[in-house]
């Protein structure tokens, strides 16, 4: 496993190293206020990131718990339940593996907690996972981590 450092204030794209970046402001659709967030987007590869973050980690957990909790289903299995996330990651990996042109090199942008990256790495893939929320302790194997 190799940690790649990501500087969100950089003037270069972490994916393709281009210095051709757009900077703009946008309204966050998941915010309770009408605050604007700063976005950088690479003109070469279209990778985009937000900096500074629009909310704290605790605020993100609260938002996702409320937004993605299965309404009307078993309330004891929240969105962030690790066993559920691994089960979903296994289904996602099976789907990806069945696609024409599948190869064992995967770029997971917006990797969240790293569950899909972990499943893919455990299945022999070379995985690059990009997300500011990634915890290094969750992913092992043949992976690059970009928090």
N, C-alpha and C. Protein backbone atom coordinates (compact mmCIF):
# COMPACT_ATOMS: atom_id res chain seq x y z
N UNK A 1 0.85 -1.16 0.00
CA UNK A 1 0.00 0.00 0.00
C UNK A 1 0.90 1.23 0.00
N UNK A 2 0.52 2.21 -0.81
CA UNK A 2 1.30 3.42 -0.93
C UNK A 2 0.39 4.63 -0.72
N UNK A 3 0.80 5.54 0.14
CA UNK A 3 0.02 6.75 0.40
C UNK A 3 0.49 7.85 -0.54
N UNK A 4 -0.44 8.39 -1.33
CA UNK A 4 -0.15 9.52 -2.19
C UNK A 4 -0.68 10.77 -1.51
N UNK A 5 0.16 11.77 -1.37
CA UNK A 5 -0.26 13.00 -0.71
C UNK A 5 -1.09 13.86 -1.66
N UNK A 6 -2.19 14.37 -1.18
CA UNK A 6 -3.06 15.25 -1.96
C UNK A 6 -3.14 16.58 -1.26
N UNK A 7 -2.72 17.62 -1.95
CA UNK A 7 -2.83 18.98 -1.44
C UNK A 7 -4.00 19.63 -2.16
N UNK A 8 -5.15 19.80 -1.50
CA UNK A 8 -6.33 20.34 -2.18
C UNK A 8 -6.15 21.77 -2.66
N UNK A 9 -5.14 22.47 -2.15
CA UNK A 9 -4.88 23.84 -2.59
C UNK A 9 -3.88 23.89 -3.75
N UNK A 10 -3.46 22.75 -4.23
CA UNK A 10 -2.47 22.67 -5.29
C UNK A 10 -3.00 23.29 -6.59
N UNK A 11 -2.09 23.70 -7.43
CA UNK A 11 -2.43 24.21 -8.75
C UNK A 11 -2.21 23.15 -9.82
N UNK A 12 -2.12 21.87 -9.38
CA UNK A 12 -1.97 20.74 -10.29
C UNK A 12 -2.98 19.65 -9.93
N UNK A 13 -3.43 18.97 -10.94
CA UNK A 13 -4.38 17.86 -10.75
C UNK A 13 -3.63 16.64 -10.21
N UNK A 14 -4.19 16.00 -9.21
CA UNK A 14 -3.56 14.81 -8.63
C UNK A 14 -3.68 13.60 -9.56
N UNK A 15 -4.64 13.60 -10.46
CA UNK A 15 -4.85 12.46 -11.35
C UNK A 15 -3.90 12.51 -12.55
N UNK A 16 -3.85 13.66 -13.26
CA UNK A 16 -3.06 13.73 -14.49
C UNK A 16 -1.92 14.75 -14.44
N UNK A 17 -1.78 15.46 -13.33
CA UNK A 17 -0.71 16.44 -13.10
C UNK A 17 -0.81 17.68 -13.98
N UNK A 18 -1.94 17.89 -14.63
CA UNK A 18 -2.14 19.07 -15.47
C UNK A 18 -2.25 20.31 -14.57
N UNK A 19 -1.81 21.44 -15.10
CA UNK A 19 -1.98 22.69 -14.37
C UNK A 19 -3.13 23.51 -14.95
N UNK A 20 -3.89 22.91 -15.86
CA UNK A 20 -5.05 23.59 -16.45
C UNK A 20 -6.29 23.32 -15.60
N UNK A 21 -6.53 24.19 -14.62
CA UNK A 21 -7.62 24.01 -13.68
C UNK A 21 -8.63 25.15 -13.79
N UNK A 22 -9.90 24.80 -13.69
CA UNK A 22 -10.97 25.79 -13.53
C UNK A 22 -11.26 25.92 -12.05
N UNK A 23 -11.53 27.12 -11.59
CA UNK A 23 -11.97 27.34 -10.21
C UNK A 23 -13.31 28.07 -10.28
N UNK A 24 -14.27 27.57 -9.49
CA UNK A 24 -15.57 28.23 -9.47
C UNK A 24 -16.26 27.97 -8.15
N UNK A 25 -17.35 28.67 -7.93
CA UNK A 25 -18.17 28.51 -6.73
C UNK A 25 -19.48 27.84 -7.12
N UNK A 26 -20.01 27.02 -6.23
CA UNK A 26 -21.27 26.33 -6.48
C UNK A 26 -22.07 26.25 -5.19
N UNK A 27 -23.37 26.10 -5.33
CA UNK A 27 -24.21 25.87 -4.17
C UNK A 27 -24.21 24.37 -3.88
N UNK A 28 -24.02 24.02 -2.63
CA UNK A 28 -24.03 22.61 -2.23
C UNK A 28 -25.48 22.14 -2.11
N UNK A 29 -25.84 21.14 -2.89
CA UNK A 29 -27.23 20.66 -2.88
C UNK A 29 -27.58 19.96 -1.58
N UNK A 30 -26.58 19.52 -0.84
CA UNK A 30 -26.84 18.79 0.40
C UNK A 30 -26.67 19.65 1.64
N UNK A 31 -26.59 20.96 1.45
CA UNK A 31 -26.40 21.86 2.58
C UNK A 31 -27.73 22.42 3.03
N UNK A 32 -27.88 22.61 4.33
CA UNK A 32 -29.12 23.19 4.85
C UNK A 32 -29.13 24.70 4.69
N UNK A 33 -27.97 25.29 4.45
CA UNK A 33 -27.89 26.72 4.19
C UNK A 33 -27.58 26.93 2.71
N UNK A 34 -27.67 28.14 2.25
CA UNK A 34 -27.36 28.41 0.85
C UNK A 34 -25.92 28.86 0.69
N UNK A 35 -25.03 28.24 1.44
CA UNK A 35 -23.62 28.59 1.34
C UNK A 35 -23.03 28.06 0.05
N UNK A 36 -22.04 28.78 -0.45
CA UNK A 36 -21.36 28.38 -1.68
C UNK A 36 -20.06 27.67 -1.31
N UNK A 37 -19.69 26.71 -2.12
CA UNK A 37 -18.46 25.97 -1.90
C UNK A 37 -17.51 26.24 -3.07
N UNK A 38 -16.21 26.10 -2.81
CA UNK A 38 -15.20 26.30 -3.84
C UNK A 38 -14.90 24.97 -4.52
N UNK A 39 -14.89 24.97 -5.84
CA UNK A 39 -14.64 23.77 -6.63
C UNK A 39 -13.46 24.03 -7.55
N UNK A 40 -12.57 23.05 -7.67
CA UNK A 40 -11.52 23.06 -8.70
C UNK A 40 -11.78 21.88 -9.61
N UNK A 41 -11.62 22.11 -10.91
CA UNK A 41 -11.83 21.05 -11.88
C UNK A 41 -10.70 21.07 -12.90
N UNK A 42 -10.16 19.91 -13.19
CA UNK A 42 -9.10 19.78 -14.17
C UNK A 42 -9.69 19.83 -15.58
N UNK A 43 -9.19 20.72 -16.42
CA UNK A 43 -9.66 20.83 -17.80
C UNK A 43 -9.23 19.62 -18.63
N UNK A 44 -8.14 18.97 -18.24
CA UNK A 44 -7.61 17.84 -19.02
C UNK A 44 -8.37 16.54 -18.78
N UNK A 45 -8.57 16.17 -17.51
CA UNK A 45 -9.19 14.87 -17.21
C UNK A 45 -10.56 14.99 -16.53
N UNK A 46 -11.00 16.18 -16.23
CA UNK A 46 -12.29 16.52 -15.60
C UNK A 46 -12.42 16.09 -14.14
N UNK A 47 -11.33 15.63 -13.52
CA UNK A 47 -11.37 15.35 -12.08
C UNK A 47 -11.66 16.65 -11.36
N UNK A 48 -12.52 16.61 -10.35
CA UNK A 48 -12.88 17.82 -9.61
C UNK A 48 -12.83 17.54 -8.11
N UNK A 49 -12.57 18.59 -7.33
CA UNK A 49 -12.57 18.46 -5.89
C UNK A 49 -13.03 19.76 -5.25
N UNK A 50 -13.50 19.61 -4.03
CA UNK A 50 -14.00 20.75 -3.25
C UNK A 50 -13.02 21.05 -2.14
N UNK A 51 -12.69 22.31 -1.99
CA UNK A 51 -11.85 22.72 -0.88
C UNK A 51 -12.10 24.19 -0.60
N UNK A 52 -12.31 24.59 0.63
CA UNK A 52 -12.32 23.73 1.81
C UNK A 52 -13.60 22.89 1.85
N UNK A 53 -13.57 21.88 2.68
CA UNK A 53 -14.73 21.01 2.81
C UNK A 53 -15.91 21.83 3.34
N UNK A 54 -17.09 21.45 2.89
CA UNK A 54 -18.30 22.18 3.26
C UNK A 54 -18.81 21.87 4.65
N UNK A 55 -18.34 20.77 5.24
CA UNK A 55 -18.80 20.40 6.58
C UNK A 55 -17.77 19.52 7.26
N UNK A 56 -17.91 19.38 8.56
CA UNK A 56 -17.00 18.55 9.33
C UNK A 56 -17.35 17.07 9.11
N UNK A 57 -16.48 16.18 9.58
CA UNK A 57 -16.76 14.75 9.45
C UNK A 57 -18.03 14.38 10.20
N UNK A 58 -18.22 14.96 11.38
CA UNK A 58 -19.43 14.67 12.16
C UNK A 58 -20.69 15.13 11.42
N UNK A 59 -20.62 16.32 10.80
CA UNK A 59 -21.77 16.82 10.04
C UNK A 59 -22.04 15.92 8.83
N UNK A 60 -20.99 15.39 8.21
CA UNK A 60 -21.17 14.48 7.08
C UNK A 60 -21.86 13.20 7.51
N UNK A 61 -21.44 12.63 8.65
CA UNK A 61 -22.08 11.42 9.16
C UNK A 61 -23.56 11.67 9.41
N UNK A 62 -23.88 12.79 10.05
CA UNK A 62 -25.28 13.12 10.32
C UNK A 62 -26.07 13.26 9.02
N UNK A 63 -25.48 13.94 8.03
CA UNK A 63 -26.17 14.13 6.76
C UNK A 63 -26.44 12.79 6.09
N UNK A 64 -25.42 11.95 5.96
CA UNK A 64 -25.59 10.70 5.25
C UNK A 64 -26.49 9.73 6.00
N UNK A 65 -26.43 9.74 7.31
CA UNK A 65 -27.35 8.90 8.08
C UNK A 65 -28.79 9.30 7.77
N UNK A 66 -29.06 10.60 7.74
CA UNK A 66 -30.42 11.08 7.48
C UNK A 66 -30.84 10.92 6.04
N UNK A 67 -29.93 11.16 5.10
CA UNK A 67 -30.28 11.14 3.69
C UNK A 67 -30.38 9.75 3.10
N UNK A 68 -29.58 8.80 3.60
CA UNK A 68 -29.51 7.50 2.97
C UNK A 68 -30.04 6.35 3.82
N UNK A 69 -30.49 6.63 5.00
CA UNK A 69 -31.03 5.58 5.85
C UNK A 69 -32.27 5.01 5.15
N UNK A 70 -32.39 3.71 5.07
CA UNK A 70 -33.53 3.09 4.39
C UNK A 70 -34.81 3.39 5.15
N UNK A 71 -35.56 4.29 4.62
CA UNK A 71 -36.83 4.66 5.25
C UNK A 71 -37.82 3.50 5.11
N UNK A 72 -38.46 3.11 6.19
CA UNK A 72 -39.44 2.04 6.17
C UNK A 72 -38.84 0.65 6.27
N UNK A 73 -37.52 0.55 6.27
CA UNK A 73 -36.89 -0.76 6.40
C UNK A 73 -36.30 -0.89 7.79
N UNK A 74 -35.53 -1.91 7.99
CA UNK A 74 -34.94 -2.20 9.29
C UNK A 74 -34.05 -1.04 9.74
N UNK A 75 -34.49 -0.31 10.74
CA UNK A 75 -33.76 0.85 11.23
C UNK A 75 -32.51 0.48 12.01
N UNK A 76 -32.32 -0.81 12.31
CA UNK A 76 -31.14 -1.22 13.06
C UNK A 76 -29.92 -1.38 12.16
N UNK A 77 -30.08 -1.26 10.84
CA UNK A 77 -28.97 -1.38 9.91
C UNK A 77 -28.74 -0.02 9.25
N UNK A 78 -27.94 0.84 9.87
CA UNK A 78 -27.73 2.17 9.31
C UNK A 78 -26.86 2.13 8.05
N UNK A 79 -26.85 3.22 7.35
CA UNK A 79 -26.11 3.36 6.10
C UNK A 79 -24.64 3.01 6.25
N UNK A 80 -24.04 3.33 7.37
CA UNK A 80 -22.61 3.13 7.54
C UNK A 80 -22.24 1.78 8.16
N UNK A 81 -23.15 0.85 8.28
CA UNK A 81 -22.86 -0.46 8.85
C UNK A 81 -21.81 -1.16 7.99
N UNK A 82 -20.65 -1.51 8.55
CA UNK A 82 -19.56 -2.09 7.77
C UNK A 82 -19.94 -3.38 7.02
N UNK A 83 -20.71 -4.25 7.64
CA UNK A 83 -21.09 -5.50 6.97
C UNK A 83 -21.97 -5.21 5.76
N UNK A 84 -22.85 -4.25 5.90
CA UNK A 84 -23.71 -3.87 4.79
C UNK A 84 -22.88 -3.25 3.67
N UNK A 85 -21.93 -2.39 4.02
CA UNK A 85 -21.09 -1.73 3.02
C UNK A 85 -20.24 -2.77 2.27
N UNK A 86 -19.73 -3.76 2.97
CA UNK A 86 -18.93 -4.82 2.33
C UNK A 86 -19.81 -5.63 1.39
N UNK A 87 -21.03 -5.92 1.81
CA UNK A 87 -21.96 -6.67 0.97
C UNK A 87 -22.25 -5.90 -0.32
N UNK A 88 -22.48 -4.60 -0.20
CA UNK A 88 -22.73 -3.76 -1.37
C UNK A 88 -21.48 -3.71 -2.25
N UNK A 89 -20.31 -3.58 -1.64
CA UNK A 89 -19.05 -3.53 -2.40
C UNK A 89 -18.84 -4.82 -3.18
N UNK A 90 -19.18 -5.96 -2.60
CA UNK A 90 -19.06 -7.24 -3.31
C UNK A 90 -19.98 -7.28 -4.53
N UNK A 91 -21.20 -6.76 -4.38
CA UNK A 91 -22.12 -6.70 -5.52
C UNK A 91 -21.58 -5.77 -6.60
N UNK A 92 -21.05 -4.61 -6.20
CA UNK A 92 -20.48 -3.67 -7.16
C UNK A 92 -19.30 -4.29 -7.89
N UNK A 93 -18.43 -4.97 -7.15
CA UNK A 93 -17.26 -5.60 -7.78
C UNK A 93 -17.69 -6.68 -8.77
N UNK A 94 -18.66 -7.48 -8.41
CA UNK A 94 -19.16 -8.52 -9.32
C UNK A 94 -19.67 -7.90 -10.61
N UNK A 95 -20.37 -6.78 -10.48
CA UNK A 95 -20.87 -6.10 -11.67
C UNK A 95 -19.72 -5.57 -12.53
N UNK A 96 -18.76 -4.88 -11.91
CA UNK A 96 -17.61 -4.34 -12.64
C UNK A 96 -16.85 -5.46 -13.35
N UNK A 97 -16.66 -6.57 -12.65
CA UNK A 97 -15.92 -7.70 -13.21
C UNK A 97 -16.62 -8.32 -14.42
N UNK A 98 -17.94 -8.19 -14.48
CA UNK A 98 -18.71 -8.77 -15.59
C UNK A 98 -18.74 -7.89 -16.83
N UNK A 99 -18.25 -6.66 -16.74
CA UNK A 99 -18.31 -5.74 -17.88
C UNK A 99 -17.30 -6.11 -18.96
N UNK A 100 -17.67 -5.91 -20.24
CA UNK A 100 -16.70 -6.13 -21.31
C UNK A 100 -15.53 -5.15 -21.12
N UNK A 101 -14.35 -5.61 -21.36
CA UNK A 101 -13.18 -4.74 -21.23
C UNK A 101 -12.67 -4.60 -19.81
N UNK A 102 -13.23 -5.37 -18.89
CA UNK A 102 -12.77 -5.31 -17.49
C UNK A 102 -11.28 -5.64 -17.44
N UNK A 103 -10.54 -4.88 -16.65
CA UNK A 103 -9.17 -5.26 -16.33
C UNK A 103 -8.97 -5.06 -14.84
N UNK A 104 -7.86 -5.45 -14.33
CA UNK A 104 -7.67 -5.46 -12.88
C UNK A 104 -7.05 -4.18 -12.33
N UNK A 105 -7.13 -3.09 -13.09
CA UNK A 105 -6.65 -1.79 -12.63
C UNK A 105 -7.86 -0.88 -12.44
N UNK A 106 -8.09 -0.45 -11.19
CA UNK A 106 -9.31 0.31 -10.88
C UNK A 106 -8.96 1.63 -10.22
N UNK A 107 -9.60 2.71 -10.67
CA UNK A 107 -9.52 4.02 -10.04
C UNK A 107 -10.87 4.28 -9.40
N UNK A 108 -10.89 4.38 -8.08
CA UNK A 108 -12.13 4.60 -7.32
C UNK A 108 -12.12 6.02 -6.80
N UNK A 109 -12.77 6.93 -7.52
CA UNK A 109 -12.85 8.34 -7.11
C UNK A 109 -14.12 8.50 -6.28
N UNK A 110 -13.98 9.10 -5.11
CA UNK A 110 -15.09 9.19 -4.18
C UNK A 110 -15.24 7.89 -3.43
N UNK A 111 -14.12 7.35 -2.98
CA UNK A 111 -14.07 6.01 -2.40
C UNK A 111 -14.73 5.89 -1.03
N UNK A 112 -15.12 7.01 -0.43
CA UNK A 112 -15.79 6.95 0.86
C UNK A 112 -14.95 6.25 1.90
N UNK A 113 -15.52 5.25 2.54
CA UNK A 113 -14.81 4.50 3.58
C UNK A 113 -13.85 3.46 3.04
N UNK A 114 -13.77 3.30 1.73
CA UNK A 114 -12.81 2.38 1.13
C UNK A 114 -13.27 0.94 1.01
N UNK A 115 -14.55 0.67 1.20
CA UNK A 115 -15.04 -0.70 1.18
C UNK A 115 -14.89 -1.34 -0.20
N UNK A 116 -15.26 -0.61 -1.26
CA UNK A 116 -15.11 -1.16 -2.61
C UNK A 116 -13.64 -1.36 -2.94
N UNK A 117 -12.80 -0.39 -2.59
CA UNK A 117 -11.36 -0.50 -2.85
C UNK A 117 -10.79 -1.74 -2.15
N UNK A 118 -11.22 -1.98 -0.93
CA UNK A 118 -10.75 -3.14 -0.18
C UNK A 118 -11.16 -4.44 -0.87
N UNK A 119 -12.43 -4.53 -1.26
CA UNK A 119 -12.92 -5.75 -1.93
C UNK A 119 -12.17 -5.97 -3.24
N UNK A 120 -11.97 -4.91 -4.02
CA UNK A 120 -11.27 -5.04 -5.30
C UNK A 120 -9.81 -5.47 -5.07
N UNK A 121 -9.14 -4.87 -4.08
CA UNK A 121 -7.75 -5.23 -3.79
C UNK A 121 -7.65 -6.69 -3.33
N UNK A 122 -8.61 -7.12 -2.50
CA UNK A 122 -8.61 -8.51 -2.03
C UNK A 122 -8.84 -9.50 -3.17
N UNK A 123 -9.43 -9.01 -4.27
CA UNK A 123 -9.68 -9.86 -5.43
C UNK A 123 -8.61 -9.68 -6.51
N UNK A 124 -7.43 -9.18 -6.10
CA UNK A 124 -6.29 -9.12 -7.00
C UNK A 124 -6.17 -7.89 -7.86
N UNK A 125 -7.02 -6.90 -7.68
CA UNK A 125 -6.96 -5.70 -8.49
C UNK A 125 -5.91 -4.73 -7.95
N UNK A 126 -5.37 -3.92 -8.85
CA UNK A 126 -4.56 -2.77 -8.46
C UNK A 126 -5.53 -1.61 -8.35
N UNK A 127 -5.66 -1.06 -7.15
CA UNK A 127 -6.69 -0.05 -6.89
C UNK A 127 -6.06 1.26 -6.45
N UNK A 128 -6.51 2.35 -7.05
CA UNK A 128 -6.20 3.68 -6.56
C UNK A 128 -7.51 4.25 -6.05
N UNK A 129 -7.56 4.55 -4.76
CA UNK A 129 -8.78 5.05 -4.12
C UNK A 129 -8.56 6.50 -3.71
N UNK A 130 -9.49 7.38 -4.12
CA UNK A 130 -9.37 8.81 -3.85
C UNK A 130 -10.58 9.27 -3.05
N UNK A 131 -10.33 9.77 -1.84
CA UNK A 131 -11.38 10.37 -1.02
C UNK A 131 -10.77 10.96 0.22
N UNK A 132 -11.19 12.17 0.62
CA UNK A 132 -10.61 12.76 1.83
C UNK A 132 -11.00 12.03 3.11
N UNK A 133 -12.02 11.17 3.06
CA UNK A 133 -12.48 10.47 4.26
C UNK A 133 -11.83 9.10 4.46
N UNK A 134 -10.98 8.66 3.54
CA UNK A 134 -10.40 7.33 3.64
C UNK A 134 -9.55 7.18 4.89
N UNK A 135 -9.70 6.04 5.53
CA UNK A 135 -8.85 5.69 6.67
C UNK A 135 -7.88 4.62 6.20
N UNK A 136 -6.60 4.89 6.36
CA UNK A 136 -5.57 3.98 5.87
C UNK A 136 -5.68 2.59 6.49
N UNK A 137 -6.14 2.51 7.72
CA UNK A 137 -6.21 1.22 8.39
C UNK A 137 -7.24 0.30 7.77
N UNK A 138 -8.18 0.84 6.96
CA UNK A 138 -9.24 0.01 6.40
C UNK A 138 -8.82 -0.74 5.15
N UNK A 139 -7.79 -0.26 4.47
CA UNK A 139 -7.46 -0.83 3.17
C UNK A 139 -6.06 -1.43 3.21
N UNK A 140 -5.97 -2.66 2.75
CA UNK A 140 -4.67 -3.31 2.67
C UNK A 140 -4.58 -3.98 1.31
N UNK A 141 -3.44 -4.48 0.98
CA UNK A 141 -3.30 -5.17 -0.28
C UNK A 141 -2.71 -4.28 -1.35
N UNK A 142 -3.15 -4.49 -2.56
CA UNK A 142 -2.57 -3.85 -3.73
C UNK A 142 -3.28 -2.53 -4.01
N UNK A 143 -3.08 -1.51 -3.14
CA UNK A 143 -3.83 -0.28 -3.23
C UNK A 143 -2.96 0.95 -3.07
N UNK A 144 -3.37 2.02 -3.74
CA UNK A 144 -2.84 3.37 -3.50
C UNK A 144 -3.95 4.13 -2.80
N UNK A 145 -3.63 4.88 -1.78
CA UNK A 145 -4.62 5.63 -1.02
C UNK A 145 -4.35 7.11 -1.20
N UNK A 146 -5.38 7.87 -1.57
CA UNK A 146 -5.23 9.31 -1.70
C UNK A 146 -6.27 9.97 -0.81
N UNK A 147 -5.91 10.29 0.44
CA UNK A 147 -6.88 10.97 1.29
C UNK A 147 -6.89 12.46 1.01
